[in-house]
GROMACS .gro file of C-alpha atoms in nm:
model
  205
    1MET     CA    1  -0.070  -1.059  -1.253
    2GLY     CA    2  -0.151  -0.731  -1.425
    3GLN     CA    3   0.066  -0.456  -1.562
    4GLY     CA    4   0.384  -0.400  -1.364
    5GLY     CA    5   0.333  -0.723  -1.171
    6GLU     CA    6   0.039  -0.591  -0.969
    7PRO     CA    7  -0.261  -0.812  -0.889
    8ARG     CA    8  -0.512  -0.793  -1.175
    9ARG     CA    9  -0.796  -0.734  -0.933
   10VAL     CA   10  -0.655  -0.394  -0.841
   11HIS     CA   11  -0.630  -0.260  -1.196
   12ALA     CA   12  -0.951  -0.420  -1.323
   13TYR     CA   13  -1.155  -0.139  -1.171
   14ASP     CA   14  -0.948   0.159  -1.284
   15GLY     CA   15  -1.177   0.243  -1.577
   16GLU     CA   16  -1.487   0.220  -1.361
   17LEU     CA   17  -1.314   0.418  -1.087
   18GLY     CA   18  -1.212   0.699  -1.322
   19ALA     CA   19  -1.567   0.727  -1.458
   20ALA     CA   20  -1.715   0.727  -1.107
   21VAL     CA   21  -1.476   1.002  -0.993
   22THR     CA   22  -1.569   1.219  -1.292
   23ARG     CA   23  -1.940   1.179  -1.213
   24ALA     CA   24  -1.877   1.242  -0.843
   25GLN     CA   25  -1.700   1.568  -0.930
   26ASP     CA   26  -2.023   1.670  -1.104
   27GLY     CA   27  -2.214   1.614  -0.781
   28ASP     CA   28  -2.327   1.252  -0.826
   29GLU     CA   29  -2.332   1.113  -0.470
   30ALA     CA   30  -2.398   0.757  -0.587
   31ALA     CA   31  -2.085   0.776  -0.804
   32PHE     CA   32  -1.882   0.892  -0.503
   33ALA     CA   33  -2.009   0.584  -0.316
   34VAL     CA   34  -1.889   0.365  -0.606
   35ALA     CA   35  -1.544   0.527  -0.593
   36TYR     CA   36  -1.536   0.475  -0.217
   37ARG     CA   37  -1.623   0.105  -0.246
   38ILE     CA   38  -1.346   0.051  -0.503
   39VAL     CA   39  -1.074   0.242  -0.317
   40GLN     CA   40  -1.154   0.181   0.050
   41PRO     CA   41  -1.039  -0.184   0.087
   42GLY     CA   42  -0.687  -0.108  -0.037
   43LEU     CA   43  -0.670   0.218   0.152
   44LEU     CA   44  -0.781   0.051   0.474
   45GLY     CA   45  -0.524  -0.226   0.429
   46TYR     CA   46  -0.252   0.035   0.378
   47LEU     CA   47  -0.358   0.221   0.691
   48ARG     CA   48  -0.378  -0.098   0.897
   49GLY     CA   49  -0.017  -0.159   0.807
   50ILE     CA   50   0.077   0.185   0.942
   51VAL     CA   51  -0.154   0.261   1.235
   52GLY     CA   52  -0.299  -0.082   1.319
   53ASP     CA   53  -0.634  -0.081   1.498
   54ASP     CA   54  -0.681   0.293   1.443
   55ALA     CA   55  -0.704   0.246   1.065
   56GLU     CA   56  -1.083   0.294   1.048
   57ASP     CA   57  -1.064   0.629   1.229
   58VAL     CA   58  -0.776   0.752   1.015
   59ALA     CA   59  -0.956   0.637   0.700
   60SER     CA   60  -1.264   0.833   0.805
   61ASP     CA   61  -1.055   1.147   0.846
   62ALA     CA   62  -0.894   1.086   0.508
   63TRP     CA   63  -1.229   1.043   0.332
   64LEU     CA   64  -1.359   1.368   0.481
   65GLU     CA   65  -1.060   1.542   0.324
   66ILE     CA   66  -1.100   1.350  -0.004
   67ALA     CA   67  -1.466   1.452  -0.027
   68ARG     CA   68  -1.385   1.813   0.058
   69ASP     CA   69  -1.109   1.844  -0.202
   70LEU     CA   70  -1.256   1.621  -0.474
   71GLY     CA   71  -1.313   1.914  -0.708
   72ARG     CA   72  -0.938   1.983  -0.718
   73PHE     CA   73  -0.845   1.630  -0.829
   74LYS     CA   74  -0.738   1.587  -1.191
   75GLY     CA   75  -0.656   1.246  -1.334
   76ASP     CA   76  -0.779   0.894  -1.406
   77GLY     CA   77  -0.867   0.599  -1.184
   78ALA     CA   78  -0.506   0.503  -1.113
   79GLY     CA   79  -0.430   0.867  -1.038
   80PHE     CA   80  -0.720   0.881  -0.795
   81ARG     CA   81  -0.582   0.583  -0.604
   82GLY     CA   82  -0.247   0.761  -0.575
   83TRP     CA   83  -0.411   1.087  -0.468
   84THR     CA   84  -0.623   0.919  -0.200
   85ALA     CA   85  -0.321   0.723  -0.075
   86THR     CA   86  -0.127   1.048  -0.036
   87ILE     CA   87  -0.407   1.201   0.171
   88ALA     CA   88  -0.443   0.886   0.382
   89ARG     CA   89  -0.068   0.877   0.443
   90HIS     CA   90  -0.066   1.238   0.566
   91ARG     CA   91  -0.353   1.163   0.803
   92ALA     CA   92  -0.175   0.848   0.927
   93LEU     CA   93   0.150   1.033   0.992
   94ASP     CA   94  -0.042   1.307   1.176
   95HIS     CA   95  -0.205   1.035   1.386
   96LEU     CA   96   0.129   0.875   1.470
   97ARG     CA   97   0.276   1.212   1.568
   98ARG     CA   98  -0.018   1.272   1.800
   99GLN     CA   99   0.021   0.927   1.952
  100LYS     CA  100   0.401   0.963   1.962
  101VAL     CA  101   0.422   0.615   1.813
  102ARG     CA  102   0.749   0.514   1.651
  103PRO     CA  103   0.741   0.240   1.388
  104ARG     CA  104   0.917  -0.080   1.484
  105SER     CA  105   1.223  -0.179   1.286
  106THR     CA  106   1.291  -0.549   1.327
  107ALA     CA  107   1.496  -0.634   1.018
  108THR     CA  108   1.851  -0.524   0.954
  109GLU     CA  109   1.955  -0.462   0.596
  110GLN     CA  110   2.189  -0.763   0.609
  111ASP     CA  111   1.902  -0.985   0.729
  112VAL     CA  112   1.703  -0.883   0.422
  113LEU     CA  113   1.993  -0.922   0.178
  114ASP     CA  114   2.059  -1.275   0.306
  115LEU     CA  115   1.703  -1.397   0.254
  116PRO     CA  116   1.614  -1.664  -0.001
  117SER     CA  117   1.435  -1.532  -0.309
  118ALA     CA  118   1.233  -1.828  -0.433
  119HIS     CA  119   0.982  -1.708  -0.690
  120SER     CA  120   0.692  -1.918  -0.560
  121THR     CA  121   0.744  -1.789  -0.207
  122HIS     CA  122   0.757  -1.430  -0.330
  123ASP     CA  123   0.431  -1.474  -0.523
  124GLN     CA  124   0.267  -1.629  -0.218
  125ALA     CA  125   0.377  -1.328  -0.014
  126LEU     CA  126   0.224  -1.093  -0.270
  127GLU     CA  127  -0.109  -1.275  -0.263
  128ALA     CA  128  -0.120  -1.296   0.118
  129ILE     CA  129  -0.050  -0.929   0.197
  130SER     CA  130  -0.421  -0.845   0.225
  131THR     CA  131  -0.468  -1.087   0.515
  132GLU     CA  132  -0.457  -0.969   0.873
  133GLN     CA  133  -0.164  -1.199   0.949
  134ALA     CA  134   0.041  -1.052   0.666
  135LEU     CA  135  -0.050  -0.696   0.766
  136GLN     CA  136   0.087  -0.770   1.112
  137LEU     CA  137   0.409  -0.891   0.949
  138VAL     CA  138   0.424  -0.578   0.734
  139ARG     CA  139   0.401  -0.363   1.045
  140GLY     CA  140   0.721  -0.528   1.168
  141LEU     CA  141   0.915  -0.417   0.861
  142PRO     CA  142   1.125  -0.101   0.858
  143ARG     CA  143   0.892   0.190   0.776
  144GLU     CA  144   1.014   0.258   0.423
  145GLN     CA  145   0.983  -0.112   0.329
  146ALA     CA  146   0.639  -0.143   0.488
  147GLU     CA  147   0.501   0.161   0.309
  148ALA     CA  148   0.649   0.057  -0.025
  149VAL     CA  149   0.497  -0.291   0.002
  150LEU     CA  150   0.158  -0.159   0.113
  151LEU     CA  151   0.137   0.101  -0.163
  152ARG     CA  152   0.252  -0.138  -0.435
  153VAL     CA  153   0.057  -0.449  -0.334
  154VAL     CA  154  -0.240  -0.343  -0.120
  155VAL     CA  155  -0.326  -0.007  -0.278
  156GLY     CA  156  -0.203  -0.129  -0.618
  157LEU     CA  157   0.006   0.170  -0.723
  158ASP     CA  158   0.278   0.136  -0.984
  159GLY     CA  159   0.637   0.228  -0.895
  160PRO     CA  160   0.629   0.594  -1.005
  161ALA     CA  161   0.293   0.655  -0.834
  162ALA     CA  162   0.412   0.497  -0.509
  163ALA     CA  163   0.728   0.709  -0.530
  164ARG     CA  164   0.516   1.026  -0.564
  165VAL     CA  165   0.312   0.934  -0.256
  166LEU     CA  166   0.629   0.875  -0.053
  167GLY     CA  167   0.826   1.168  -0.198
  168LYS     CA  168   1.110   0.935  -0.301
  169ARG     CA  169   1.282   0.827  -0.621
  170PRO     CA  170   1.112   0.531  -0.799
  171GLY     CA  171   1.434   0.327  -0.773
  172ALA     CA  172   1.443   0.371  -0.396
  173VAL     CA  173   1.079   0.264  -0.362
  174ARG     CA  174   1.136  -0.035  -0.592
  175THR     CA  175   1.432  -0.146  -0.378
  176ALA     CA  176   1.238  -0.098  -0.054
  177ALA     CA  177   0.942  -0.300  -0.188
  178TYR     CA  178   1.175  -0.575  -0.311
  179ARG     CA  179   1.349  -0.603   0.025
  180GLY     CA  180   1.024  -0.590   0.216
  181LEU     CA  181   0.868  -0.864   0.004
  182LYS     CA  182   1.174  -1.084   0.049
  183ARG     CA  183   1.143  -1.042   0.424
  184LEU     CA  184   0.773  -1.127   0.413
  185ALA     CA  185   0.839  -1.426   0.189
  186GLN     CA  186   1.077  -1.562   0.452
  187GLN     CA  187   0.833  -1.500   0.736
  188LEU     CA  188   0.542  -1.653   0.546
  189GLY     CA  189   0.766  -1.942   0.451
  190ALA     CA  190   0.818  -2.011   0.819
  191GLU     CA  191   0.439  -2.053   0.839
  192GLY     CA  192   0.446  -2.336   0.584
  193VAL     CA  193   0.488  -2.176   0.240
  194THR     CA  194   0.697  -2.407   0.023
  195ASP     CA  195   1.039  -2.284  -0.083
  196ASP     CA  196   1.142  -2.465  -0.402
  197GLY     CA  197   1.497  -2.335  -0.416
  198PRO     CA  198   1.669  -2.007  -0.501
  199ARG     CA  199   1.589  -1.834  -0.827
  200THR     CA  200   1.642  -1.488  -0.966
  201LEU     CA  201   1.351  -1.281  -0.844
  202GLY     CA  202   1.379  -1.002  -1.097
  203GLU     CA  203   1.289  -0.639  -1.041
  204SER     CA  204   0.975  -0.563  -0.847
  205THR     CA  205   0.868  -0.274  -1.069
   0.00000   0.00000   0.00000
């Protein structure tokens, strides 16, 4: 796992991403394509967790806005991921308002608090989030938990960056991600993930 407990694969490209964004801002179309290839998988996973099958359309709308406003972006590779996630989230929420879709809420707070917190199960949940099955499970979480998990694990944002995207305090996002991951760990465990007994999970920062 990389800094802040995020998958290494997400952060490994931040240097390359930052350099590509800088070149793209100078008009290098090939560099914009590089930035797109790095960011799009996580962004699409995030959107699938919010709008389901409409994720591709919402992502297209988001990238039109990203391309249009690229010159106004200031920051590094990690900052670019946060900026693009913010734009994608706005487009997704607009889409949901148009569709009059309300997110499902299938877990009560007490359900989540009562879940086992085996470390191996939690790690398995983290690694499985990018799969279609896990994204379906994420969609069943309460909205704030689903978004926190998607931003932290799929997009790869750190706690403060995810909090900025959601307009919440970092502590609130950390708690939502922690509860959401515990819920997913239980659900994935029901599919055959081994639970080797309760342990202290530690903060999901």
